[in-house]
Amino acid sequence: MTPRNELNQRARGWLRFMWDKATTEDDWSSEGDPHPWWDKTSTAPMCAFPRFDLSETSYALPLLVDQTPAWREVYTRIADELVGRYTTFWAAIDWLTLIGPDPNQGNYPPEWQVWMPEHLRGHYDPPGWTGNGVEPWGLQPDPIAADGNLFFRGFFNLLLSTYSYVSGDDKWERPFQMTGYQNRLFDWTQHSITKFIEDQWSERPQGAHCENTKVWPYCLSAAGLSLQLYDKVFSASSHWVYDRWIDYAKQHFVTRGRGGDIESFAFYYDPLEKVAYTMPDKLAAYGTLAPLFYLYPQAPEFGQELYESGIRQLGWNQRSATFVQAIDDPRWFSLVLMLARELGDVTTENRLASIAEREYGENFFGDDPDRFAWQFGIDEPYPRGQLNGLMILSEVGDKGAWTDVYRGDYRPQFDLPTVEGVDYPILGISEAVNDADTGTLFVSSYAATNASRGQETRWRVSQLPDAASVQVYCGDSLYPDWKVLDNNRIEIDSTVDSHAFRIVWQAADGVHRSDSTATQATQQPARVSSTSRSNTTSYRPAAPPSCACC
């Protein structure tokens, strides 16, 4: 039997909460309002918009699917619902409503001032104010096809690439409509957005700006990561613009000391003011570390340098030093904890993990063990989705798992036996992986809704080479409660509980399917035409069905 690498209890609880958020009906149109559990509060003024919750909720999906590659239907549904919301008014609300310069420039709170150059404070828009319509660009009604707003289309493209990575189907490769200024509609596809980003970037080595007039390494690195994942899935070559940008950033955005060590990395660059802004003193470390979540999988050597510089300045890797957060925002803590895990910095990871357990606390929503999130010491009805979307990444996968999504070989299991028709969120799957060498599918189930434990359920395995020759085991014993549906599918009767199944799917002649399938799985999969709900602009997703296969 192969070693087990199952989703832990926190990952299962976060998946359940992601499912609830994604599949519960709400209205993101200009006439509606997102459900209050979508986080539009965290890290003001930059990220206090609900689309950041869409993006950061999605980051766990490729890590989860890499742990259960033979069970993708739940991840696909969640990703689809996130993408659908991203086409709406509320996703682009800042670009569509924050028009021209901010009339409130002289009244920002002190905690906002730190994000701006001192000599410009009082007559300068803060990060997060998009300023659609300011000169020299003028009002641009399409939030994607704009000179600015890179962070909107870059994060959207990363979400689209995540959907492709998780699902293997072509739904968002086909035309859909994006909501623009005064509810105008604009036609796009995943491919055309990628092409727009590449073409625009090819003309601007420093990168496009996000808010007018700021160019952010953070957002550019997210856009670059979207291109890298797109290239991996589609065997394309759009990422060269980011590789060139890294060389530009090393020249123009990095400050080094006499010994050659990095001292700072620009938080953002304003091409009109000709300012590459770096925060003062120890706060500079936050600017150095901020883009690494996206930058590191694309430029690991440069990313390692930036990480070591930022951690050294913060002192978070020094066991005897007092732990100090100069910026009281769990976002930065969550990012660094995930990066420490990703880079194998065990000292920093253990120190931050201990602090997180003590100060942020786990929360299985009172007596309900089905849903998990951290409260971060914030007394609110719903946990912060943006912060949790980052924090949970330290609970999924091992060292290097995040980088492997974007840099590793693309070996999806779209052509191998697949688990489907699981009655989620009643029954969950914590392990679903094929061993092509032995022709075996390993599946572990658990009660995703503890109140339904012991209830009868059933699920299917599809894409079998010869269903009649299959053998099913539960533990080490042959399992009798299953039947053949057709040549390529079986159905297994079970209960809502923890079970470990083995489905041996070797062909009738005794030849394992690995000889043909292992080769196929290393190639780009055929795109599957999705038959799920049509693309809409005013997003009102259907209420969740009683089972995921309906």
XYZ file of C-alpha atoms in Angstrom:
550
model
C 0.000 0.000 0.000
C 1.195 3.514 -0.762
C 1.905 6.004 2.046
C -1.059 8.114 3.083
C -1.075 11.885 2.718
C -4.561 12.802 3.851
C -6.110 16.204 4.417
C -5.894 17.087 8.086
C -8.890 18.108 10.184
C -8.294 21.841 9.770
C -8.050 21.551 5.992
C -11.292 19.560 5.985
C -13.000 22.190 8.149
C -11.790 25.058 5.949
C -12.957 23.186 2.832
C -16.412 22.922 4.371
C -16.495 26.661 5.088
C -15.239 27.430 1.548
C -18.033 25.268 0.176
C -20.665 27.046 2.264
C -19.457 30.470 1.138
C -19.114 29.555 -2.529
C -22.423 27.720 -2.946
C -24.697 29.910 -0.831
C -26.755 32.289 -2.939
C -25.959 35.999 -2.743
C -26.048 38.938 -5.135
C -22.861 40.673 -6.344
C -24.631 42.884 -8.896
C -24.859 46.672 -8.556
C -28.315 46.194 -7.033
C -27.218 43.621 -4.488
C -24.766 43.074 -1.673
C -22.400 40.141 -1.040
C -23.095 37.945 1.979
C -21.326 39.490 5.005
C -18.993 36.516 5.383
C -17.107 37.723 2.265
C -14.271 39.731 3.779
C -14.247 43.374 2.627
C -12.538 44.713 5.745
C -9.013 43.309 6.073
C -5.834 45.301 5.384
C -7.441 48.646 4.626
C -7.057 50.649 2.501
C -5.393 48.298 -0.018
C -7.385 45.072 0.262
C -10.693 46.102 1.815
C -12.738 44.781 -1.118
C -14.560 41.425 -1.292
C -12.771 40.248 -4.453
C -9.619 39.749 -2.366
C -11.572 37.120 -0.437
C -12.391 35.421 -3.761
C -8.707 35.298 -4.653
C -7.380 34.264 -1.277
C -10.072 31.645 -0.776
C -8.889 30.045 -4.028
C -5.233 29.624 -3.034
C -5.872 26.414 -1.114
C -7.613 24.735 -4.066
C -4.555 23.632 -6.103
C -2.859 22.392 -2.926
C -5.964 20.432 -1.951
C -6.377 18.939 -5.408
C -2.715 17.924 -5.462
C -3.432 15.888 -2.320
C -6.640 14.350 -3.725
C -6.065 14.474 -7.509
C -8.624 11.743 -8.200
C -11.419 13.746 -6.517
C -11.886 17.176 -8.055
C -15.633 17.813 -8.307
C -15.918 19.826 -5.074
C -12.839 21.939 -5.837
C -14.108 22.554 -9.365
C -17.497 23.711 -8.093
C -15.913 26.090 -5.581
C -13.501 27.520 -8.165
C -16.347 28.002 -10.638
C -18.420 29.942 -8.114
C -15.440 32.142 -7.232
C -14.745 32.936 -10.886
C -18.429 33.707 -11.491
C -18.459 36.283 -8.720
C -15.304 37.878 -10.105
C -17.163 38.979 -13.260
C -19.528 41.223 -11.291
C -19.959 44.817 -10.169
C -18.884 44.079 -6.596
C -15.666 42.416 -7.752
C -14.641 45.577 -9.634
C -16.379 48.053 -7.334
C -13.262 50.152 -6.682
C -12.521 50.693 -10.389
C -16.192 51.428 -11.071
C -16.814 53.868 -8.191
C -13.527 55.455 -7.030
C -13.407 57.924 -9.908
C -10.755 60.641 -10.165
C -8.579 61.834 -7.257
C -9.799 61.129 -3.734
C -11.444 64.291 -2.357
C -10.548 63.123 1.161
C -6.754 63.190 0.725
C -6.154 65.407 3.746
C -8.108 63.311 6.246
C -6.535 59.853 6.268
C -6.003 58.139 9.645
C -2.416 57.805 10.908
C -2.245 54.084 10.112
C -2.823 54.889 6.431
C -0.069 57.477 6.296
C 2.657 54.864 6.585
C 1.738 53.543 3.138
C 2.607 56.867 1.444
C 5.810 58.915 0.933
C 6.067 61.518 3.648
C 6.480 64.482 1.272
C 3.267 63.580 -0.580
C 0.971 63.017 2.383
C -2.086 65.228 2.440
C -2.281 65.619 -1.332
C -1.811 62.058 -2.532
C -4.207 59.141 -3.073
C -3.586 56.185 -0.754
C -2.940 52.642 -1.926
C -6.336 51.141 -2.677
C -7.767 54.262 -4.319
C -7.887 53.172 -7.971
C -8.481 56.645 -9.395
C -10.162 55.575 -12.626
C -10.355 58.686 -14.789
C -7.260 60.539 -13.563
C -4.940 62.101 -16.136
C -3.233 61.173 -18.346
C -5.345 58.043 -18.830
C -8.919 59.267 -18.490
C -12.015 57.246 -17.633
C -11.787 53.631 -18.813
C -15.050 51.680 -18.465
C -13.679 48.121 -18.879
C -11.955 47.023 -15.645
C -9.850 44.510 -17.592
C -8.857 46.501 -20.706
C -7.436 49.458 -18.799
C -4.047 51.127 -18.581
C -4.270 50.662 -14.833
C -6.129 48.140 -12.673
C -3.446 45.484 -13.206
C -4.211 44.016 -9.812
C -7.814 43.345 -10.860
C -7.043 41.417 -14.068
C -3.848 39.850 -12.675
C -5.570 38.280 -9.677
C -8.518 37.343 -11.909
C -6.208 35.574 -14.329
C -4.618 33.690 -11.438
C -8.084 32.570 -10.350
C -8.912 31.504 -13.923
C -5.656 29.548 -14.185
C -6.436 27.923 -10.843
C -9.833 26.856 -12.192
C -8.155 25.282 -15.234
C -5.583 23.527 -13.046
C -8.242 22.101 -10.754
C -10.986 21.212 -13.225
C -9.454 20.407 -16.593
C -12.483 21.788 -18.438
C -12.856 24.721 -20.834
C -15.773 26.673 -19.345
C -13.942 29.960 -18.783
C -11.947 29.582 -21.982
C -15.233 30.350 -23.737
C -16.636 33.914 -23.939
C -18.161 35.441 -20.808
C -19.196 38.969 -19.889
C -17.408 41.271 -17.466
C -19.315 44.063 -15.720
C -17.893 47.533 -16.302
C -18.626 51.177 -15.587
C -22.368 51.962 -15.381
C -23.093 48.228 -15.866
C -21.699 48.079 -19.384
C -20.730 44.532 -20.395
C -17.467 43.469 -22.017
C -16.671 40.113 -23.613
C -13.567 38.219 -22.502
C -12.119 34.722 -22.319
C -9.347 33.331 -20.169
C -7.082 33.285 -23.226
C -7.811 36.892 -24.228
C -7.126 38.166 -20.698
C -3.781 36.361 -20.669
C -2.922 37.827 -24.079
C -3.862 41.341 -22.928
C -1.619 41.068 -19.853
C 1.301 39.753 -21.908
C 0.944 42.356 -24.685
C 0.568 45.272 -22.286
C 3.526 44.128 -20.176
C 5.706 43.651 -23.258
C 5.381 47.407 -23.890
C 6.051 48.385 -20.250
C 9.132 46.680 -18.775
C 8.413 48.249 -15.373
C 4.899 46.731 -15.451
C 1.433 48.253 -15.589
C 0.129 50.206 -12.621
C -2.553 48.899 -10.293
C -4.174 51.918 -8.791
C -3.474 54.988 -10.888
C -0.561 55.776 -10.520
C 1.243 53.024 -8.612
C 3.211 50.027 -9.948
C 3.259 47.240 -7.333
C 5.727 44.300 -7.204
C 3.050 42.523 -5.128
C 0.369 42.701 -7.829
C 2.776 42.256 -10.726
C 4.022 39.066 -9.101
C 0.449 37.776 -8.791
C -0.110 38.553 -12.476
C 3.179 36.835 -13.326
C 2.162 33.785 -11.339
C -1.071 33.655 -13.339
C 0.980 33.561 -16.540
C 3.259 30.851 -15.172
C 0.331 28.617 -14.211
C -1.395 29.356 -17.533
C 1.760 28.310 -19.392
C 1.993 25.133 -17.335
C -1.602 24.107 -18.047
C -1.714 25.105 -21.706
C 1.929 24.549 -22.720
C 2.150 28.242 -23.614
C 4.928 30.841 -23.342
C 3.546 34.066 -21.879
C 5.672 34.233 -18.733
C 8.717 35.791 -20.386
C 7.443 39.278 -19.504
C 7.741 38.522 -15.801
C 11.212 37.027 -16.206
C 12.253 40.301 -17.857
C 10.545 42.281 -15.093
C 12.580 40.478 -12.420
C 15.746 41.827 -14.053
C 14.182 45.308 -14.109
C 13.171 45.046 -10.443
C 16.657 43.975 -9.380
C 18.050 47.113 -11.050
C 15.450 49.684 -10.036
C 13.591 48.489 -6.926
C 16.333 46.893 -4.788
C 18.642 48.678 -2.358
C 21.776 46.786 -1.279
C 24.281 47.464 1.478
C 28.040 47.632 1.105
C 28.343 43.905 1.536
C 25.838 43.253 -1.233
C 22.970 42.139 1.000
C 19.485 43.389 0.189
C 18.385 46.168 2.540
C 15.002 46.982 0.989
C 12.674 46.275 -1.899
C 10.279 48.947 -3.152
C 6.741 48.635 -1.823
C 5.506 50.329 -4.991
C 6.744 52.668 -7.722
C 4.950 55.837 -8.845
C 6.081 56.654 -12.415
C 4.525 60.154 -12.333
C 6.097 61.178 -9.034
C 9.221 59.169 -9.914
C 9.229 57.630 -6.438
C 10.061 54.010 -5.581
C 8.540 54.013 -2.119
C 10.135 52.028 0.673
C 8.670 52.179 4.154
C 10.922 53.521 6.929
C 13.055 51.535 9.367
C 11.864 48.001 10.211
C 8.671 48.554 8.267
C 10.792 48.192 5.115
C 10.910 44.466 5.841
C 7.172 44.218 5.188
C 7.648 45.652 1.708
C 10.460 43.185 1.099
C 8.387 40.188 2.198
C 5.013 41.262 0.768
C 5.403 40.015 -2.847
C 7.223 36.772 -1.972
C 4.064 34.677 -1.748
C 3.706 35.189 -5.509
C 7.310 35.937 -6.459
C 9.080 32.955 -4.930
C 7.663 30.207 -7.217
C 8.750 32.282 -10.221
C 12.206 33.441 -9.101
C 13.266 31.235 -6.171
C 16.887 32.414 -5.907
C 15.934 36.094 -5.818
C 13.005 35.216 -3.565
C 15.329 33.478 -1.104
C 17.446 36.634 -0.936
C 14.399 38.799 -0.256
C 13.107 36.376 2.379
C 16.383 36.285 4.275
C 16.611 40.088 4.193
C 13.061 40.605 5.476
C 13.261 37.968 8.197
C 16.602 39.302 9.364
C 15.185 42.823 9.708
C 12.059 41.676 11.550
C 14.014 39.335 13.822
C 11.222 36.772 13.685
C 13.741 33.940 13.259
C 15.568 34.753 16.519
C 14.291 32.477 19.277
C 15.567 34.639 22.132
C 14.344 37.968 20.739
C 11.005 39.434 21.767
C 8.436 38.892 19.040
C 7.189 42.248 17.738
C 4.708 42.927 14.953
C 5.411 46.477 13.831
C 2.223 46.381 11.744
C -0.663 44.902 13.705
C -2.267 42.981 10.836
C -2.397 39.143 10.743
C -2.002 39.198 6.938
C 1.746 39.718 7.197
C 2.095 37.097 9.917
C 0.142 34.552 7.836
C 2.230 35.238 4.734
C 5.518 34.812 6.588
C 4.361 31.625 8.337
C 3.435 30.112 4.974
C 6.731 31.236 3.413
C 8.755 29.803 6.309
C 7.043 26.455 5.734
C 7.519 26.670 1.975
C 11.220 27.498 2.190
C 11.973 25.021 4.964
C 12.823 27.660 7.585
C 11.875 25.383 10.475
C 12.984 27.774 13.215
C 10.766 30.607 12.016
C 7.897 28.285 11.170
C 7.864 26.690 14.623
C 8.113 30.040 16.364
C 5.274 31.611 14.372
C 3.114 28.481 14.570
C 3.420 28.526 18.357
C 2.416 32.181 18.482
C -0.516 31.531 16.161
C -1.826 28.729 18.383
C -1.541 30.914 21.444
C -2.845 34.234 20.096
C -5.069 33.484 17.106
C -6.611 30.272 18.306
C -8.367 27.594 16.351
C -12.101 27.802 16.039
C -14.351 24.960 14.980
C -17.290 27.346 15.311
C -18.172 26.500 18.866
C -19.486 22.974 19.230
C -19.609 22.359 15.443
C -16.510 20.398 14.370
C -17.420 20.571 10.670
C -16.223 24.114 9.856
C -12.822 25.536 10.740
C -11.304 29.024 10.684
C -9.140 31.255 12.851
C -10.770 34.215 14.552
C -7.482 36.168 14.952
C -8.822 37.635 18.174
C -11.404 39.622 16.211
C -14.898 39.584 17.681
C -17.035 39.397 14.523
C -19.863 37.090 13.403
C -17.783 35.546 10.613
C -14.074 34.769 10.396
C -11.995 36.947 8.098
C -11.848 35.125 4.751
C -8.792 36.925 3.405
C -6.675 36.182 6.475
C -7.855 32.584 6.751
C -7.283 31.960 3.055
C -3.599 32.696 3.644
C -3.277 31.067 7.068
C -4.701 27.702 5.968
C -1.865 27.282 3.452
C 0.419 26.391 6.349
C -1.857 23.385 7.013
C -1.989 21.917 3.475
C 0.878 20.146 1.743
C 4.530 19.927 2.731
C 7.617 22.051 2.139
C 7.675 23.176 -1.501
C 4.040 22.264 -2.214
C 3.077 25.822 -3.194
C 6.035 26.173 -5.553
C 5.360 22.765 -7.062
C 1.885 23.867 -8.177
C 3.475 26.502 -10.411
C 6.899 25.072 -11.268
C 6.548 21.310 -11.022
C 5.774 18.889 -13.824
C 2.164 18.978 -14.954
C 0.809 15.491 -14.315
C -2.916 15.758 -13.803
C -4.981 12.634 -13.263
C -7.791 13.753 -15.574
C -7.484 10.513 -17.605
C -7.157 8.167 -14.633
C -9.961 6.620 -12.542
C -11.854 9.411 -10.785
C -14.102 9.606 -7.720
C -17.365 11.427 -8.362
C -20.948 11.694 -7.145
C -19.808 12.120 -3.527
C -22.625 13.476 -1.358
C -20.591 16.478 -0.191
C -20.904 18.193 2.260
C -22.349 15.099 3.961
C -19.454 12.830 3.020
C -15.914 14.103 2.464
C -12.864 12.617 0.773
C -9.502 13.123 2.488
C -7.451 10.966 0.112
C -8.009 10.103 -3.544
C -4.924 9.226 -5.525
C -4.033 6.717 -8.219
C -0.900 4.615 -8.146
C -0.529 4.014 -11.887
C 2.331 1.539 -11.362
C 0.104 -0.879 -9.467
C -3.195 0.100 -11.071
C -4.738 1.089 -7.722
C -6.923 3.981 -6.619
C -6.704 4.851 -2.910
C -9.755 6.579 -1.428
C -10.299 7.624 2.189
C -13.616 9.065 3.319
C -14.752 10.926 6.440
C -17.924 12.437 7.853
C -17.903 16.022 6.539
C -21.135 16.579 8.479
C -20.693 14.848 11.812
C -24.425 14.891 12.493
C -24.847 12.521 9.522
C -22.258 10.000 10.676
C -23.432 6.435 10.029
C -25.950 7.459 7.378
C -25.997 5.361 4.178
C -24.386 6.924 1.116
C -22.913 5.963 -2.236
C -20.375 7.289 -4.700
C -18.912 6.313 -8.057
C -15.584 5.656 -9.700
C -15.457 6.562 -13.383
C -12.876 6.248 -16.190
C -12.027 2.667 -15.305
C -10.425 0.689 -18.161
C -12.614 -2.355 -17.460
C -15.156 -2.067 -14.644
C -15.908 -5.801 -14.678
C -12.333 -6.658 -13.674
C -12.168 -4.267 -10.712
C -11.543 -5.434 -7.168
C -12.591 -3.272 -4.209
C -11.026 -3.500 -0.753
C -11.881 -1.730 2.492
C -8.851 -1.922 4.705
C -7.244 -5.264 3.870
C -10.488 -7.107 3.164
C -12.457 -7.515 -0.040
C -15.448 -5.179 0.004
C -18.739 -6.601 -1.345
C -21.106 -3.592 -1.446
C -20.535 -2.256 -4.939
C -21.801 -2.821 -8.451
C -20.824 -2.277 -12.071
C -22.746 0.552 -13.762
C -21.246 0.198 -17.242
C -17.923 -0.632 -18.883
C -16.081 2.239 -17.199
C -17.967 2.976 -13.964
C -18.738 1.321 -10.661
C -20.849 2.471 -7.716
C -19.856 1.853 -4.109
C -22.378 1.739 -1.246
C -20.974 2.871 2.076
C -21.721 4.902 5.178
C -20.823 8.432 6.184
C -17.746 7.656 8.212
C -13.994 7.118 8.074
C -13.169 4.350 5.592
C -10.040 3.480 3.620
C -10.769 1.906 0.216
C -8.538 0.447 -2.439
C -9.931 0.061 -5.939
C -7.679 -2.175 -8.039
C -8.454 -1.237 -11.642
C -6.109 -3.395 -13.684
C -7.553 -4.563 -17.002
C -9.093 -8.011 -17.555
C -5.969 -9.331 -19.287
C -3.913 -8.465 -16.238
C -2.097 -5.549 -17.877
C -2.043 -2.450 -15.708
C -3.319 0.703 -17.297
C -0.216 2.575 -16.157
C 1.650 1.826 -19.405
C -0.709 4.013 -21.417
C -2.096 6.360 -18.794
C 1.122 7.414 -17.107
C 2.294 8.749 -20.466
C -0.985 10.524 -21.092
C -0.971 12.095 -17.647
C 2.325 13.901 -18.308
C 0.865 15.620 -21.357
C -1.562 18.499 -21.585
C -5.039 17.017 -21.055
C -7.795 17.407 -23.569
C -10.010 20.289 -22.536
C -13.398 19.101 -21.363
C -16.408 21.135 -22.446
C -18.233 22.024 -19.263
C -22.006 21.782 -19.098
C -22.294 23.701 -15.823
C -24.320 26.877 -15.429
C -23.951 29.541 -18.108
C -21.753 32.583 -17.588
C -23.735 35.466 -16.126
C -22.982 39.007 -15.093
C -25.401 39.604 -12.234
C -24.241 36.713 -10.105
C -26.906 34.788 -8.226
C -25.606 31.204 -7.882
C -28.091 28.445 -7.377
C -28.687 27.179 -3.877
C -26.490 24.144 -3.128
C -28.041 20.831 -4.225
C -28.439 17.886 -1.920
C -25.513 16.128 -3.553
C -22.543 17.365 -5.527
C -23.339 15.316 -8.627
C -26.798 16.830 -9.232
